[in-house]
Amino acid sequence: MTKKDLGLLILILVVGAIVAIINPRFLLPINLANTSNLIGLFGILSIGQAFVIITGGIELSVGSVVALLGTLFIDFIAVRGMGWPIAFVLILVLGAIIGLAHGWLITRLKLQPFVVTLCGLLIYRGVARFYTADGTAGFAFGQNFPDLEFLTAGRSWGVPNSFFALIVIAVVMWVVLHRSVFGRYLYAIGKNEEAAKYSGIRTGRVVMAAYVICGVLTALSAIYFAMYTRSISPASHGQFYELYAIAAAVLGGFSLRGGEGSLIGVILGTVLLQELQNLVNLLGIPSSLNFAVMGGVILIGVLVDQQWGVFRARRRMVDAARKGAVGAAAE
């Protein structure tokens, strides 16, 4: 755990303590369970976003992808009678294809990630709305899938299974990011893509792989969100979810310039965001201010990241000057 992660953990505990003192309902088991469920849902989404951000990219279409793939998943199992395991795998494959397409456009055609994913944001939501004729995708009355519902929306020992899924995915992705050659390549590309390329790293393939990982995790979260809401209106479902994911990554120490961040930080950033959302609800703050809170959190996170970078650069200069002075005195 880095110093940033430790500071974020302390902030989470302090905010939680203040909210619990102001409104004791914060510590009720039902509230903690609901908050844990949302942490699981948004945490999976945020991890995928983090893998893109670390390369210096951005993924703005995740909310629209959640809407499109969630709509397709419900349609496959509730309307077309497809077995849910087959539909589950098919949605993950579609997520991988979307990520691969984004990565190809960015690495092969040299388009800006912002442009590619912004176009995706518009295209996927438009396709979802067209697919449902601007209607709603949902389950028929009495229609249920016990095994699927248990895995995605059920609870074990009082803890939502979505939270357990987040923990498993986080452990796997932590190993990938912090203990593998591929993870080191991601950091190298984020720091300096040209230098990484000249050092022998196939930067195009690595960046494409990052977008594929993001696509698969987004598809998985789309399934969880679909089973959580059980009804999807493509015009609004998943709207602004990309902001939640970006905010969680930024709060977790992932620099929008790329090359920095830890997976533990992403999880802590997600926890803090959902804690703040819970604070808004429990304190009776108008829900219309949710996005204002989100924007403020992102701004503060970027400012802290920028100032921390300036501070570290100055400290390195001071240390170098001291070593130079000591070396000169020794001579």
Short mmCIF file of C-alpha atoms in Angstrom, two decimals:
data_model
loop_
_atom_site.label_atom_id
_atom_site.label_comp_id
_atom_site.label_asym_id
_atom_site.label_seq_id
_atom_site.Cartn_x
_atom_site.Cartn_y
_atom_site.Cartn_z
CA MET A 1 0.00 0.00 0.00
CA THR A 2 1.45 3.37 -1.06
CA LYS A 3 1.33 6.61 0.91
CA LYS A 4 -1.50 7.80 -1.36
CA ASP A 5 -3.48 4.64 -0.63
CA LEU A 6 -2.91 5.01 3.10
CA GLY A 7 -4.02 8.65 3.00
CA LEU A 8 -7.14 7.68 1.06
CA LEU A 9 -7.95 4.92 3.57
CA ILE A 10 -7.63 7.40 6.45
CA LEU A 11 -9.92 9.83 4.61
CA ILE A 12 -12.51 7.07 4.11
CA LEU A 13 -12.45 6.21 7.82
CA VAL A 14 -12.71 9.87 8.87
CA VAL A 15 -15.62 10.60 6.50
CA GLY A 16 -17.35 7.38 7.60
CA ALA A 17 -16.95 8.28 11.26
CA ILE A 18 -18.35 11.79 10.71
CA VAL A 19 -21.35 10.48 8.76
CA ALA A 20 -22.02 7.80 11.41
CA ILE A 21 -21.98 10.44 14.15
CA ILE A 22 -24.34 12.73 12.23
CA ASN A 23 -26.65 9.91 11.14
CA PRO A 24 -26.29 6.53 12.92
CA ARG A 25 -28.29 4.85 10.11
CA PHE A 26 -25.02 4.80 8.19
CA LEU A 27 -23.92 1.77 10.23
CA LEU A 28 -27.13 -0.21 9.82
CA PRO A 29 -26.45 -3.63 8.21
CA ILE A 30 -28.92 -2.97 5.37
CA ASN A 31 -27.21 0.33 4.50
CA LEU A 32 -23.73 -1.20 4.63
CA ALA A 33 -24.89 -4.11 2.45
CA ASN A 34 -26.44 -1.80 -0.15
CA THR A 35 -23.32 0.36 -0.20
CA SER A 36 -21.12 -2.73 -0.57
CA ASN A 37 -23.24 -3.85 -3.52
CA LEU A 38 -22.73 -0.51 -5.29
CA ILE A 39 -19.01 -0.63 -4.50
CA GLY A 40 -18.87 -4.02 -6.20
CA LEU A 41 -20.80 -2.85 -9.27
CA PHE A 42 -18.84 0.36 -9.81
CA GLY A 43 -15.54 -1.14 -8.65
CA ILE A 44 -15.45 -3.65 -11.53
CA LEU A 45 -16.14 -0.79 -13.95
CA SER A 46 -13.42 1.37 -12.38
CA ILE A 47 -10.74 -1.31 -12.60
CA GLY A 48 -11.31 -1.56 -16.34
CA GLN A 49 -11.07 2.21 -16.69
CA ALA A 50 -7.84 2.23 -14.68
CA PHE A 51 -6.13 -0.15 -17.12
CA VAL A 52 -6.83 2.33 -19.93
CA ILE A 53 -5.88 5.44 -17.95
CA ILE A 54 -2.50 3.99 -16.98
CA THR A 55 -1.55 3.93 -20.68
CA GLY A 56 -2.39 7.62 -20.93
CA GLY A 57 -5.74 6.91 -22.61
CA ILE A 58 -9.35 7.39 -21.60
CA GLU A 59 -12.55 5.40 -22.06
CA LEU A 60 -15.64 7.62 -22.27
CA SER A 61 -18.05 5.05 -23.67
CA VAL A 62 -18.34 2.67 -20.71
CA GLY A 63 -21.74 4.02 -19.63
CA SER A 64 -23.18 3.51 -23.11
CA VAL A 65 -21.58 0.05 -23.33
CA VAL A 66 -23.23 -0.85 -20.01
CA ALA A 67 -26.58 0.24 -21.48
CA LEU A 68 -26.13 -1.62 -24.78
CA LEU A 69 -24.74 -4.88 -23.41
CA GLY A 70 -27.16 -4.89 -20.47
CA THR A 71 -30.04 -4.50 -22.91
CA LEU A 72 -28.73 -7.33 -25.07
CA PHE A 73 -28.19 -9.62 -22.09
CA ILE A 74 -31.76 -9.19 -20.83
CA ASP A 75 -33.11 -9.62 -24.35
CA PHE A 76 -31.09 -12.80 -24.91
CA ILE A 77 -32.23 -14.59 -21.74
CA ALA A 78 -35.69 -13.08 -21.15
CA VAL A 79 -37.04 -12.76 -24.70
CA ARG A 80 -35.06 -15.07 -26.95
CA GLY A 81 -34.78 -17.92 -24.45
CA MET A 82 -31.00 -18.25 -24.64
CA GLY A 83 -29.37 -20.11 -21.76
CA TRP A 84 -27.89 -17.57 -19.37
CA PRO A 85 -24.38 -19.14 -19.30
CA ILE A 86 -24.21 -18.83 -23.10
CA ALA A 87 -25.55 -15.28 -23.00
CA PHE A 88 -23.06 -14.47 -20.21
CA VAL A 89 -20.09 -15.59 -22.32
CA LEU A 90 -21.46 -13.93 -25.45
CA ILE A 91 -21.75 -10.56 -23.70
CA LEU A 92 -18.16 -10.85 -22.45
CA VAL A 93 -17.03 -11.61 -26.01
CA LEU A 94 -18.92 -8.57 -27.32
CA GLY A 95 -17.22 -6.44 -24.66
CA ALA A 96 -13.84 -7.76 -25.77
CA ILE A 97 -14.68 -6.97 -29.41
CA ILE A 98 -15.64 -3.40 -28.51
CA GLY A 99 -12.38 -2.96 -26.58
CA LEU A 100 -10.40 -4.47 -29.46
CA ALA A 101 -12.07 -2.12 -31.95
CA HIS A 102 -11.23 0.90 -29.79
CA GLY A 103 -7.65 -0.25 -29.34
CA TRP A 104 -7.25 -0.87 -33.08
CA LEU A 105 -8.54 2.58 -34.00
CA ILE A 106 -6.21 4.20 -31.46
CA THR A 107 -3.05 2.23 -32.17
CA ARG A 108 -3.35 1.46 -35.88
CA LEU A 109 -5.18 4.51 -37.24
CA LYS A 110 -3.60 6.82 -34.63
CA LEU A 111 -6.90 8.37 -33.56
CA GLN A 112 -7.11 10.14 -30.21
CA PRO A 113 -8.62 7.99 -27.41
CA PHE A 114 -10.91 10.87 -26.49
CA VAL A 115 -12.35 11.03 -30.01
CA VAL A 116 -12.73 7.26 -30.44
CA THR A 117 -14.46 6.68 -27.11
CA LEU A 118 -16.60 9.81 -27.37
CA CYS A 119 -17.92 8.51 -30.69
CA GLY A 120 -18.49 5.14 -29.02
CA LEU A 121 -20.46 6.85 -26.26
CA LEU A 122 -22.87 8.21 -28.86
CA ILE A 123 -22.97 5.17 -31.13
CA TYR A 124 -23.60 2.48 -28.50
CA ARG A 125 -26.36 4.38 -26.75
CA GLY A 126 -28.00 5.13 -30.09
CA VAL A 127 -27.83 1.45 -31.06
CA ALA A 128 -29.32 0.43 -27.71
CA ARG A 129 -32.21 2.85 -28.11
CA PHE A 130 -32.81 1.66 -31.68
CA TYR A 131 -32.68 -2.00 -30.60
CA THR A 132 -35.49 -1.46 -28.07
CA ALA A 133 -37.37 1.06 -30.28
CA ASP A 134 -36.68 3.58 -27.50
CA GLY A 135 -38.51 1.31 -25.11
CA THR A 136 -37.49 -0.61 -22.02
CA ALA A 137 -35.81 -4.00 -21.74
CA GLY A 138 -36.88 -6.05 -18.73
CA PHE A 139 -38.06 -9.37 -17.38
CA ALA A 140 -41.64 -10.58 -17.69
CA PHE A 141 -43.76 -10.90 -14.56
CA GLY A 142 -42.68 -13.93 -12.54
CA GLN A 143 -39.67 -14.61 -14.77
CA ASN A 144 -36.62 -15.51 -12.75
CA PHE A 145 -33.22 -17.20 -13.04
CA PRO A 146 -32.29 -18.39 -9.52
CA ASP A 147 -28.65 -19.33 -10.14
CA LEU A 148 -27.89 -16.19 -12.12
CA GLU A 149 -29.70 -13.98 -9.62
CA PHE A 150 -27.77 -15.52 -6.74
CA LEU A 151 -24.41 -14.98 -8.46
CA THR A 152 -25.10 -11.39 -9.45
CA ALA A 153 -27.64 -9.97 -7.02
CA GLY A 154 -27.63 -12.48 -4.15
CA ARG A 155 -25.81 -12.40 -0.83
CA SER A 156 -23.55 -14.77 1.06
CA TRP A 157 -23.28 -14.36 4.84
CA GLY A 158 -25.07 -11.04 4.46
CA VAL A 159 -22.49 -9.66 2.02
CA PRO A 160 -23.51 -8.99 -1.62
CA ASN A 161 -21.97 -11.42 -4.08
CA SER A 162 -21.10 -8.47 -6.33
CA PHE A 163 -18.67 -7.37 -3.62
CA PHE A 164 -17.08 -10.83 -3.54
CA ALA A 165 -16.79 -10.69 -7.34
CA LEU A 166 -14.98 -7.36 -7.04
CA ILE A 167 -12.51 -8.81 -4.54
CA VAL A 168 -11.71 -11.77 -6.80
CA ILE A 169 -11.29 -9.56 -9.88
CA ALA A 170 -9.22 -7.05 -7.91
CA VAL A 171 -6.81 -9.76 -6.73
CA VAL A 172 -6.36 -11.12 -10.27
CA MET A 173 -5.93 -7.65 -11.79
CA TRP A 174 -3.52 -6.65 -8.99
CA VAL A 175 -1.27 -9.54 -9.96
CA VAL A 176 -1.56 -8.59 -13.65
CA LEU A 177 -0.78 -4.93 -13.02
CA HIS A 178 1.82 -5.12 -10.27
CA ARG A 179 3.44 -8.53 -10.61
CA SER A 180 3.62 -9.25 -14.33
CA VAL A 181 5.71 -8.15 -17.29
CA PHE A 182 2.55 -6.93 -19.00
CA GLY A 183 1.87 -4.62 -16.03
CA ARG A 184 5.37 -3.16 -16.25
CA TYR A 185 4.81 -2.55 -19.94
CA LEU A 186 1.62 -0.63 -19.14
CA TYR A 187 3.48 1.63 -16.72
CA ALA A 188 6.31 2.15 -19.21
CA ILE A 189 3.92 3.13 -22.01
CA GLY A 190 2.10 5.55 -19.73
CA LYS A 191 5.36 7.19 -18.69
CA ASN A 192 6.81 7.53 -22.19
CA GLU A 193 5.34 5.60 -25.10
CA GLU A 194 8.15 6.49 -27.51
CA ALA A 195 10.84 5.35 -25.09
CA ALA A 196 8.90 2.13 -24.45
CA LYS A 197 8.66 1.50 -28.19
CA TYR A 198 12.39 1.98 -28.71
CA SER A 199 13.13 -0.34 -25.79
CA GLY A 200 11.46 -3.17 -27.69
CA ILE A 201 7.95 -3.12 -26.23
CA ARG A 202 5.20 -3.72 -28.76
CA THR A 203 3.25 -0.73 -27.53
CA GLY A 204 0.35 -1.16 -29.96
CA ARG A 205 -0.44 -4.67 -28.77
CA VAL A 206 -0.15 -3.70 -25.11
CA VAL A 207 -2.48 -0.71 -25.50
CA MET A 208 -4.98 -2.85 -27.42
CA ALA A 209 -4.85 -5.44 -24.65
CA ALA A 210 -5.60 -2.72 -22.08
CA TYR A 211 -8.72 -1.70 -24.00
CA VAL A 212 -9.79 -5.33 -24.33
CA ILE A 213 -9.47 -5.79 -20.55
CA CYS A 214 -11.53 -2.64 -20.07
CA GLY A 215 -14.15 -3.93 -22.52
CA VAL A 216 -14.46 -7.32 -20.81
CA LEU A 217 -14.76 -5.81 -17.31
CA THR A 218 -17.29 -3.28 -18.61
CA ALA A 219 -19.32 -6.14 -20.12
CA LEU A 220 -19.20 -8.01 -16.81
CA SER A 221 -20.38 -4.94 -14.92
CA ALA A 222 -23.16 -4.50 -17.53
CA ILE A 223 -24.49 -7.94 -16.58
CA TYR A 224 -24.35 -7.12 -12.88
CA PHE A 225 -26.10 -3.79 -13.40
CA ALA A 226 -28.76 -5.46 -15.56
CA MET A 227 -29.54 -8.02 -12.87
CA TYR A 228 -29.44 -5.33 -10.18
CA THR A 229 -31.95 -3.03 -11.89
CA ARG A 230 -33.86 -5.84 -13.74
CA SER A 231 -35.14 -3.20 -16.14
CA ILE A 232 -33.17 -1.05 -18.56
CA SER A 233 -34.17 2.14 -20.32
CA PRO A 234 -31.31 2.65 -22.83
CA ALA A 235 -31.89 6.41 -22.90
CA SER A 236 -30.77 6.77 -19.26
CA HIS A 237 -29.27 3.48 -18.04
CA GLY A 238 -25.55 3.79 -17.36
CA GLN A 239 -25.55 7.53 -17.94
CA PHE A 240 -22.43 9.23 -16.55
CA TYR A 241 -21.05 5.90 -15.28
CA GLU A 242 -17.80 6.77 -17.05
CA LEU A 243 -17.46 9.70 -14.65
CA TYR A 244 -17.75 7.39 -11.64
CA ALA A 245 -15.05 5.13 -13.09
CA ILE A 246 -12.72 7.99 -13.99
CA ALA A 247 -13.23 9.65 -10.62
CA ALA A 248 -12.48 6.41 -8.75
CA ALA A 249 -9.28 5.90 -10.76
CA VAL A 250 -8.13 9.50 -10.27
CA LEU A 251 -8.89 9.41 -6.54
CA GLY A 252 -6.98 6.13 -6.40
CA GLY A 253 -3.82 7.82 -7.65
CA PHE A 254 -4.05 7.08 -11.38
CA SER A 255 -2.69 10.09 -13.20
CA LEU A 256 -4.59 11.14 -16.32
CA ARG A 257 -1.15 11.62 -17.88
CA GLY A 258 -0.58 7.89 -17.51
CA GLY A 259 2.12 5.76 -15.90
CA GLU A 260 0.98 6.05 -12.27
CA GLY A 261 -1.50 4.39 -9.94
CA SER A 262 -2.21 1.31 -7.87
CA LEU A 263 -5.12 -1.11 -8.01
CA ILE A 264 -5.71 -0.84 -4.27
CA GLY A 265 -6.14 2.89 -4.82
CA VAL A 266 -8.90 2.27 -7.39
CA ILE A 267 -10.85 0.15 -4.90
CA LEU A 268 -10.41 2.77 -2.19
CA GLY A 269 -11.45 5.49 -4.62
CA THR A 270 -14.63 3.56 -5.40
CA VAL A 271 -15.34 3.12 -1.69
CA LEU A 272 -14.89 6.85 -1.07
CA LEU A 273 -17.21 7.80 -3.95
CA GLN A 274 -19.98 5.50 -2.77
CA GLU A 275 -19.47 6.72 0.79
CA LEU A 276 -19.96 10.28 -0.44
CA GLN A 277 -23.07 9.24 -2.36
CA ASN A 278 -24.39 7.61 0.80
CA LEU A 279 -23.59 10.79 2.71
CA VAL A 280 -25.64 12.84 0.24
CA ASN A 281 -28.62 10.52 0.71
CA LEU A 282 -28.43 10.20 4.50
CA LEU A 283 -27.93 13.92 5.14
CA GLY A 284 -30.90 14.86 2.99
CA ILE A 285 -28.83 16.77 0.45
CA PRO A 286 -30.82 17.15 -2.80
CA SER A 287 -29.98 14.34 -5.22
CA SER A 288 -29.68 16.95 -7.95
CA LEU A 289 -26.33 17.86 -6.36
CA ASN A 290 -24.91 14.36 -6.89
CA PHE A 291 -23.13 15.35 -10.08
CA ALA A 292 -21.88 18.56 -8.48
CA VAL A 293 -20.32 16.43 -5.76
CA MET A 294 -18.86 14.12 -8.40
CA GLY A 295 -17.39 17.02 -10.38
CA GLY A 296 -15.89 18.52 -7.25
CA VAL A 297 -14.32 15.20 -6.29
CA ILE A 298 -12.74 14.78 -9.75
CA LEU A 299 -11.42 18.36 -9.66
CA ILE A 300 -9.92 17.92 -6.21
CA GLY A 301 -8.36 14.60 -7.23
CA VAL A 302 -6.74 16.13 -10.32
CA LEU A 303 -5.47 19.14 -8.34
CA VAL A 304 -3.99 16.91 -5.64
CA ASP A 305 -2.35 14.72 -8.29
CA GLN A 306 -0.88 17.75 -10.06
CA GLN A 307 0.41 19.38 -6.90
CA TRP A 308 1.84 16.08 -5.68
CA GLY A 309 3.74 15.76 -8.95
CA VAL A 310 5.11 19.29 -8.59
CA PHE A 311 6.14 18.58 -4.99
CA ARG A 312 7.97 15.38 -5.95
CA ALA A 313 9.76 17.11 -8.82
CA ARG A 314 10.96 19.87 -6.50
CA ARG A 315 12.07 17.35 -3.90
CA ARG A 316 14.09 15.45 -6.51
CA MET A 317 15.76 18.69 -7.58
CA VAL A 318 16.61 19.56 -3.97
CA ASP A 319 18.00 16.07 -3.32
CA ALA A 320 20.09 16.22 -6.48
CA ALA A 321 21.43 19.64 -5.51
CA ARG A 322 22.35 18.39 -2.03
CA LYS A 323 24.15 15.35 -3.42
CA GLY A 324 26.02 17.61 -5.83
CA ALA A 325 27.02 19.92 -3.01
CA VAL A 326 28.18 17.00 -0.85
CA GLY A 327 30.20 15.57 -3.74
CA ALA A 328 31.82 18.92 -4.45
CA ALA A 329 32.74 19.37 -0.77
CA ALA A 330 34.24 15.88 -0.65
CA GLU A 331 36.52 16.73 -3.55
#
